mmCIF file of C-alpha atoms and ligand atoms in Angstrom:
data_model
loop_
_atom_site.group_PDB
_atom_site.id
_atom_site.type_symbol
_atom_site.label_atom_id
_atom_site.label_comp_id
_atom_site.label_asym_id
_atom_site.label_seq_id
_atom_site.Cartn_x
_atom_site.Cartn_y
_atom_site.Cartn_z
ATOM 1 C CA MET A 2 -0.692 6.118 9.011
ATOM 2 C CA VAL A 3 -0.153 3.261 12.021
ATOM 3 C CA ALA A 4 -2.788 0.972 12.891
ATOM 4 C CA ASP A 5 -1.957 -0.709 16.626
ATOM 5 C CA LEU A 6 -2.122 -4.560 16.041
ATOM 6 C CA GLU A 7 -5.189 -6.092 17.923
ATOM 7 C CA PRO A 8 -5.945 -9.022 17.064
ATOM 8 C CA ALA A 9 -9.345 -9.128 18.320
ATOM 9 C CA ARG A 10 -10.544 -7.057 16.245
ATOM 10 C CA THR A 11 -13.256 -7.296 13.637
ATOM 11 C CA VAL A 12 -13.417 -5.185 10.092
ATOM 12 C CA ALA A 13 -17.167 -5.096 7.558
ATOM 13 C CA LEU A 14 -15.175 -6.134 5.024
ATOM 14 C CA HIS A 15 -17.094 -4.755 1.218
ATOM 15 C CA ALA A 16 -18.479 -7.887 -0.668
ATOM 16 C CA ARG A 17 -15.640 -11.421 -0.976
ATOM 17 C CA PRO A 18 -14.543 -11.181 -4.501
ATOM 18 C CA ASP A 19 -15.291 -14.141 -7.223
ATOM 19 C CA GLY A 20 -13.531 -15.699 -8.316
ATOM 20 C CA MET A 21 -9.742 -13.610 -7.621
ATOM 21 C CA ALA A 22 -6.969 -15.923 -6.340
ATOM 22 C CA ILE A 23 -4.952 -14.561 -3.416
ATOM 23 C CA GLY A 24 -1.208 -16.222 -3.263
ATOM 24 C CA PRO A 25 2.463 -14.796 -2.143
ATOM 25 C CA LEU A 26 3.769 -12.131 -3.505
ATOM 26 C CA GLY A 27 6.679 -13.212 -6.367
ATOM 27 C CA SER A 28 9.046 -11.932 -7.469
ATOM 28 C CA ASP A 29 7.830 -10.309 -11.320
ATOM 29 C CA ALA A 30 8.806 -7.381 -11.496
ATOM 30 C CA ALA A 31 7.954 -6.319 -14.737
ATOM 31 C CA GLY A 32 4.440 -8.383 -14.627
ATOM 32 C CA ILE A 33 3.181 -6.182 -11.130
ATOM 33 C CA ALA A 34 4.727 -3.040 -12.804
ATOM 34 C CA GLU A 35 2.371 -3.617 -15.746
ATOM 35 C CA ALA A 36 -0.635 -3.838 -13.964
ATOM 36 C CA ALA A 37 0.821 -0.668 -10.346
ATOM 37 C CA ALA A 38 0.455 1.581 -13.916
ATOM 38 C CA ALA A 39 -3.388 0.631 -13.698
ATOM 39 C CA ALA A 40 -4.108 0.745 -10.657
ATOM 40 C CA THR A 41 -3.341 5.206 -10.755
ATOM 41 C CA LEU A 42 -5.224 6.039 -14.180
ATOM 42 C CA PRO A 43 -5.005 10.158 -14.534
ATOM 43 C CA GLY A 44 -7.191 11.627 -12.421
ATOM 44 C CA HIS A 45 -5.596 9.540 -9.579
ATOM 45 C CA VAL A 46 -4.505 11.630 -7.326
ATOM 46 C CA ASP A 47 -1.132 9.348 -7.483
ATOM 47 C CA HIS A 48 -1.268 9.593 -11.048
ATOM 48 C CA GLY A 49 1.129 12.547 -11.220
ATOM 49 C CA ILE A 50 3.558 11.240 -8.954
ATOM 50 C CA TRP A 51 5.190 8.106 -11.670
ATOM 51 C CA LEU A 52 5.120 10.488 -13.805
ATOM 52 C CA GLY A 53 9.133 9.755 -15.576
ATOM 53 C CA VAL A 54 9.632 6.483 -12.999
ATOM 54 C CA ASP A 55 11.223 3.523 -14.231
ATOM 55 C CA ARG A 56 8.057 1.193 -12.678
ATOM 56 C CA VAL A 57 10.140 -1.968 -13.721
ATOM 57 C CA GLU A 58 12.953 -1.317 -12.052
ATOM 58 C CA TYR A 59 11.318 0.383 -8.807
ATOM 59 C CA TRP A 60 9.110 -3.057 -8.183
ATOM 60 C CA ARG A 61 12.836 -4.647 -8.733
ATOM 61 C CA GLN A 62 14.458 -3.253 -6.041
ATOM 62 C CA LEU A 63 11.410 -2.851 -4.049
ATOM 63 C CA LEU A 64 10.686 -6.954 -4.392
ATOM 64 C CA HIS A 65 14.652 -7.610 -4.131
ATOM 65 C CA GLY A 66 15.176 -5.087 -0.742
ATOM 66 C CA GLU A 67 16.871 -2.708 -2.424
ATOM 67 C CA GLY A 68 14.962 0.257 -1.354
ATOM 68 C CA PRO A 69 14.565 2.126 1.729
ATOM 69 C CA CYS A 70 11.651 -0.045 2.836
ATOM 70 C CA GLY A 71 13.749 -2.691 3.666
ATOM 71 C CA ARG A 72 13.291 -6.731 3.106
ATOM 72 C CA VAL A 73 10.273 -8.066 1.768
ATOM 73 C CA LEU A 74 8.143 -10.088 4.696
ATOM 74 C CA ALA A 75 6.623 -12.756 2.345
ATOM 75 C CA GLU A 76 3.312 -14.035 4.847
ATOM 76 C CA PRO A 77 1.720 -10.571 5.239
ATOM 77 C CA SER A 78 2.234 -9.843 1.003
ATOM 78 C CA ARG A 79 0.356 -10.991 -1.201
ATOM 79 C CA LEU A 80 -0.664 -11.372 -5.124
ATOM 80 C CA VAL A 81 -4.691 -11.391 -6.450
ATOM 81 C CA ARG A 82 -4.621 -12.722 -9.500
ATOM 82 C CA ALA A 83 -8.154 -12.381 -11.265
ATOM 83 C CA PRO A 84 -10.189 -15.197 -13.212
ATOM 84 C CA GLY A 85 -8.198 -15.861 -15.967
ATOM 85 C CA GLY A 86 -4.842 -15.543 -14.578
ATOM 86 C CA ALA A 87 -3.710 -11.438 -14.714
ATOM 87 C CA ILE A 88 -2.803 -9.836 -11.886
ATOM 88 C CA ALA A 89 -5.805 -7.646 -10.614
ATOM 89 C CA ALA A 90 -4.534 -6.752 -6.975
ATOM 90 C CA ALA A 91 -0.638 -6.612 -4.709
ATOM 91 C CA ALA A 92 0.548 -5.379 -1.553
ATOM 92 C CA VAL A 93 3.596 -5.767 -0.751
ATOM 93 C CA VAL A 94 4.475 -4.911 3.090
ATOM 94 C CA THR A 95 8.355 -4.926 4.704
ATOM 95 C CA ALA A 96 10.368 -5.048 7.531
ATOM 96 C CA MET A 97 10.900 -1.255 6.902
ATOM 97 C CA PRO A 98 14.446 0.062 9.014
ATOM 98 C CA ALA A 99 13.864 1.561 13.028
ATOM 99 C CA THR A 100 14.140 5.474 12.282
ATOM 100 C CA ASP A 101 13.464 8.237 14.836
ATOM 101 C CA TRP A 102 9.726 8.490 14.172
ATOM 102 C CA TRP A 103 9.612 4.837 12.897
ATOM 103 C CA GLN A 104 10.076 1.841 15.525
ATOM 104 C CA GLY A 105 11.246 -1.112 12.940
ATOM 105 C CA ASP A 106 7.406 -2.389 12.267
ATOM 106 C CA PRO A 107 6.690 -3.210 8.845
ATOM 107 C CA TRP A 108 5.545 -1.376 6.286
ATOM 108 C CA ILE A 109 2.794 -0.725 3.352
ATOM 109 C CA PRO A 110 4.816 0.408 1.338
ATOM 110 C CA GLU A 111 2.815 -0.455 -1.506
ATOM 111 C CA ILE A 112 -1.197 -1.224 -2.122
ATOM 112 C CA PHE A 113 -3.327 -0.799 -5.222
ATOM 113 C CA VAL A 114 -5.799 -3.196 -7.474
ATOM 114 C CA VAL A 115 -6.024 -2.091 -10.992
ATOM 115 C CA ALA A 116 -8.915 0.456 -11.654
ATOM 116 C CA GLY A 117 -11.272 -2.206 -13.042
ATOM 117 C CA PHE A 118 -11.294 -4.801 -9.702
ATOM 118 C CA GLN A 119 -11.242 -1.573 -7.386
ATOM 119 C CA GLY A 120 -14.379 -1.428 -5.221
ATOM 120 C CA ARG A 121 -15.121 -4.846 -4.760
ATOM 121 C CA GLY A 122 -13.293 -5.524 -1.475
ATOM 122 C CA VAL A 123 -9.866 -7.175 -3.147
ATOM 123 C CA GLY A 124 -8.003 -4.036 -1.029
ATOM 124 C CA GLY A 125 -10.222 -5.032 1.302
ATOM 125 C CA LEU A 126 -8.741 -8.368 2.205
ATOM 126 C CA LEU A 127 -5.216 -7.586 1.041
ATOM 127 C CA LEU A 128 -4.850 -5.257 3.931
ATOM 128 C CA GLU A 129 -6.740 -7.545 6.680
ATOM 129 C CA HIS A 130 -4.140 -10.325 4.953
ATOM 130 C CA ALA A 131 -1.234 -8.588 6.117
ATOM 131 C CA LEU A 132 -2.435 -6.679 9.166
ATOM 132 C CA GLY A 133 -3.642 -11.236 10.200
ATOM 133 C CA ALA A 134 0.183 -11.961 9.728
ATOM 134 C CA CYS A 135 1.338 -9.175 11.028
ATOM 135 C CA ALA A 136 -0.510 -9.628 14.200
ATOM 136 C CA HIS A 137 0.566 -13.232 14.049
ATOM 137 C CA SER A 138 3.870 -12.961 13.656
ATOM 138 C CA GLY A 139 3.866 -10.359 16.990
ATOM 139 C CA SER A 140 3.964 -7.195 15.494
ATOM 140 C CA GLN A 141 2.594 -4.009 17.638
ATOM 141 C CA ARG A 142 1.752 -1.792 14.817
ATOM 142 C CA VAL A 143 1.674 -1.432 10.867
ATOM 143 C CA GLY A 144 2.410 1.759 8.160
ATOM 144 C CA LEU A 145 1.905 3.036 5.347
ATOM 145 C CA THR A 146 1.863 6.463 3.330
ATOM 146 C CA VAL A 147 -1.215 7.922 1.900
ATOM 147 C CA SER A 148 -0.915 10.814 -0.428
ATOM 148 C CA ASP A 149 -4.041 13.845 0.528
ATOM 149 C CA GLY A 150 -6.333 13.926 -1.300
ATOM 150 C CA ASN A 151 -6.845 9.380 -2.037
ATOM 151 C CA PRO A 152 -9.618 8.155 -0.948
ATOM 152 C CA ALA A 153 -8.178 4.610 0.149
ATOM 153 C CA ARG A 154 -7.499 6.915 3.388
ATOM 154 C CA ARG A 155 -11.074 5.978 4.662
ATOM 155 C CA LEU A 156 -10.259 2.953 3.744
ATOM 156 C CA TYR A 157 -7.311 2.694 6.706
ATOM 157 C CA GLU A 158 -9.397 4.048 8.408
ATOM 158 C CA ARG A 159 -12.187 1.656 8.475
ATOM 159 C CA PHE A 160 -8.917 -0.744 9.023
ATOM 160 C CA GLY A 161 -7.894 1.707 12.517
ATOM 161 C CA PHE A 162 -4.869 3.135 10.799
ATOM 162 C CA ARG A 163 -4.809 6.762 12.188
ATOM 163 C CA ALA A 164 -2.332 9.529 10.597
ATOM 164 C CA PHE A 165 1.049 10.455 12.892
ATOM 165 C CA ARG A 166 3.584 12.245 10.551
ATOM 166 C CA SER A 167 2.943 14.442 7.556
ATOM 167 C CA THR A 168 5.186 15.526 4.882
ATOM 168 C CA TRP A 169 4.089 19.119 3.052
ATOM 169 C CA PHE A 170 5.781 20.062 -0.279
ATOM 170 C CA ILE A 171 6.418 23.847 -0.453
ATOM 171 C CA ALA A 172 6.358 26.234 -3.470
ATOM 172 C CA ARG A 173 6.463 30.282 -3.804
ATOM 173 C CA SER A 174 6.751 32.564 -6.523
ATOM 174 C CA LEU A 175 9.673 34.148 -7.706
ATOM 175 C CA TRP A 176 8.461 37.046 -8.358
ATOM 176 C CA GLU A 177 6.323 38.574 -5.505
HETATM 177 C C1 LIG B 229 -6.975 2.049 -2.705
HETATM 178 C C2 LIG B 229 -6.680 -0.001 -2.827
HETATM 179 C C3 LIG B 229 -5.786 -0.166 -2.855
HETATM 180 C C4 LIG B 229 -8.129 0.003 -2.400
HETATM 181 O O1 LIG B 229 -8.647 -1.125 -2.972
HETATM 182 P P1 LIG B 229 -10.287 -1.974 -3.357
HETATM 183 O O2 LIG B 229 -10.303 -3.199 -3.956
HETATM 184 O O3 LIG B 229 -10.362 -0.969 -5.047
HETATM 185 O O4 LIG B 229 -10.623 -1.155 -1.642
HETATM 186 P P2 LIG B 229 -12.121 -1.437 -1.321
HETATM 187 O O5 LIG B 229 -13.460 -2.582 -2.227
HETATM 188 O O6 LIG B 229 -11.844 -3.466 -0.469
HETATM 189 O O7 LIG B 229 -12.829 -1.115 -0.073
HETATM 190 C C5 LIG B 229 -13.260 0.169 -1.038
HETATM 191 C C6 LIG B 229 -12.715 1.603 -0.313
HETATM 192 O O8 LIG B 229 -11.644 1.917 -0.628
HETATM 193 C C7 LIG B 229 -11.425 3.421 -0.799
HETATM 194 N N1 LIG B 229 -11.266 3.148 -2.268
HETATM 195 C C8 LIG B 229 -10.300 4.051 -2.630
HETATM 196 N N2 LIG B 229 -9.829 4.589 -3.465
HETATM 197 C C9 LIG B 229 -11.744 3.285 -4.435
HETATM 198 C C10 LIG B 229 -11.445 3.286 -5.379
HETATM 199 N N3 LIG B 229 -10.629 3.722 -6.489
HETATM 200 N N4 LIG B 229 -12.857 2.640 -5.731
HETATM 201 C C11 LIG B 229 -13.435 2.212 -5.138
HETATM 202 N N5 LIG B 229 -12.636 1.902 -3.501
HETATM 203 C C12 LIG B 229 -11.951 2.733 -3.236
HETATM 204 C C13 LIG B 229 -12.894 3.522 0.025
HETATM 205 O O9 LIG B 229 -12.724 4.354 1.240
HETATM 206 C C14 LIG B 229 -14.482 2.408 0.073
HETATM 207 O O10 LIG B 229 -15.249 2.777 0.784
HETATM 208 P P3 LIG B 229 -16.391 3.919 0.650
HETATM 209 O O11 LIG B 229 -16.543 3.761 -0.519
HETATM 210 O O12 LIG B 229 -16.719 2.631 1.416
HETATM 211 O O13 LIG B 229 -15.675 4.993 1.036
HETATM 212 C C15 LIG B 229 -7.503 0.785 -4.587
HETATM 213 O O14 LIG B 229 -8.743 1.524 -4.597
HETATM 214 C C16 LIG B 229 -6.304 0.925 -5.687
HETATM 215 O O15 LIG B 229 -5.438 0.232 -6.181
HETATM 216 N N6 LIG B 229 -6.165 3.073 -5.354
HETATM 217 C C17 LIG B 229 -5.290 3.002 -6.733
HETATM 218 C C18 LIG B 229 -3.813 2.528 -6.044
HETATM 219 C C19 LIG B 229 -3.791 3.735 -4.354
HETATM 220 O O16 LIG B 229 -4.432 5.076 -4.705
HETATM 221 N N7 LIG B 229 -3.452 2.368 -3.201
HETATM 222 C C20 LIG B 229 -3.038 3.152 -2.238
HETATM 223 C C21 LIG B 229 -1.472 4.299 -1.877
HETATM 224 S S1 LIG B 229 -1.778 4.749 -0.708
#
């Protein structure tokens, strides 16, 4: 999905989360990986895609800009800590390299809120911050990927994201 950045646009946010501290993303790959795992519990549409994945290594590469999404943009990326200091949420925004379908604008490869803190406005706060910081630095648009059936899509649409590209998983039986 892609959102064109309009600095003047206002979005009705859910209630502001109480007692949460929002700060720099940092480089704690193990801590963020553990928290991210607690965002997509069994039953979530994205739970299965992580099975067999070394999450700590995935996050290490992402935080070091070694993956396909490019280097992390420090200002729009944020980490949220719950009262007591546990990681409650994070959003990663990267400088996605240009491809034949993306013009090199910022990308959000990861945004998550630990299950117990979902639905309290934390994800909206992270998105609001990310889009605002990207607009402030002169970017025209921001993109991300969302799975079919993920309720996060409603949140993205509220922030002005629209679908612009699809990937299909296809299969056929070998016995027909
Ligand atoms: C998607 C996510 C980051 C949103 O953060 P959040 O703090 O729960 O969202 P907010 O409270 O700011 O906003 C609530 C909206 O988020 C969407 N949403 C998605 N998953 C949700 C969940 N489990 N609980 C509540 N809202 C959810 C809904 O649109 C909801 O608004 P609605 O109830 O009016 O439709 C968070 O729910 C999450 O981490 N989900 C699991 C991981 C994931 O899917 N990440 C996105 C991958 S593309």
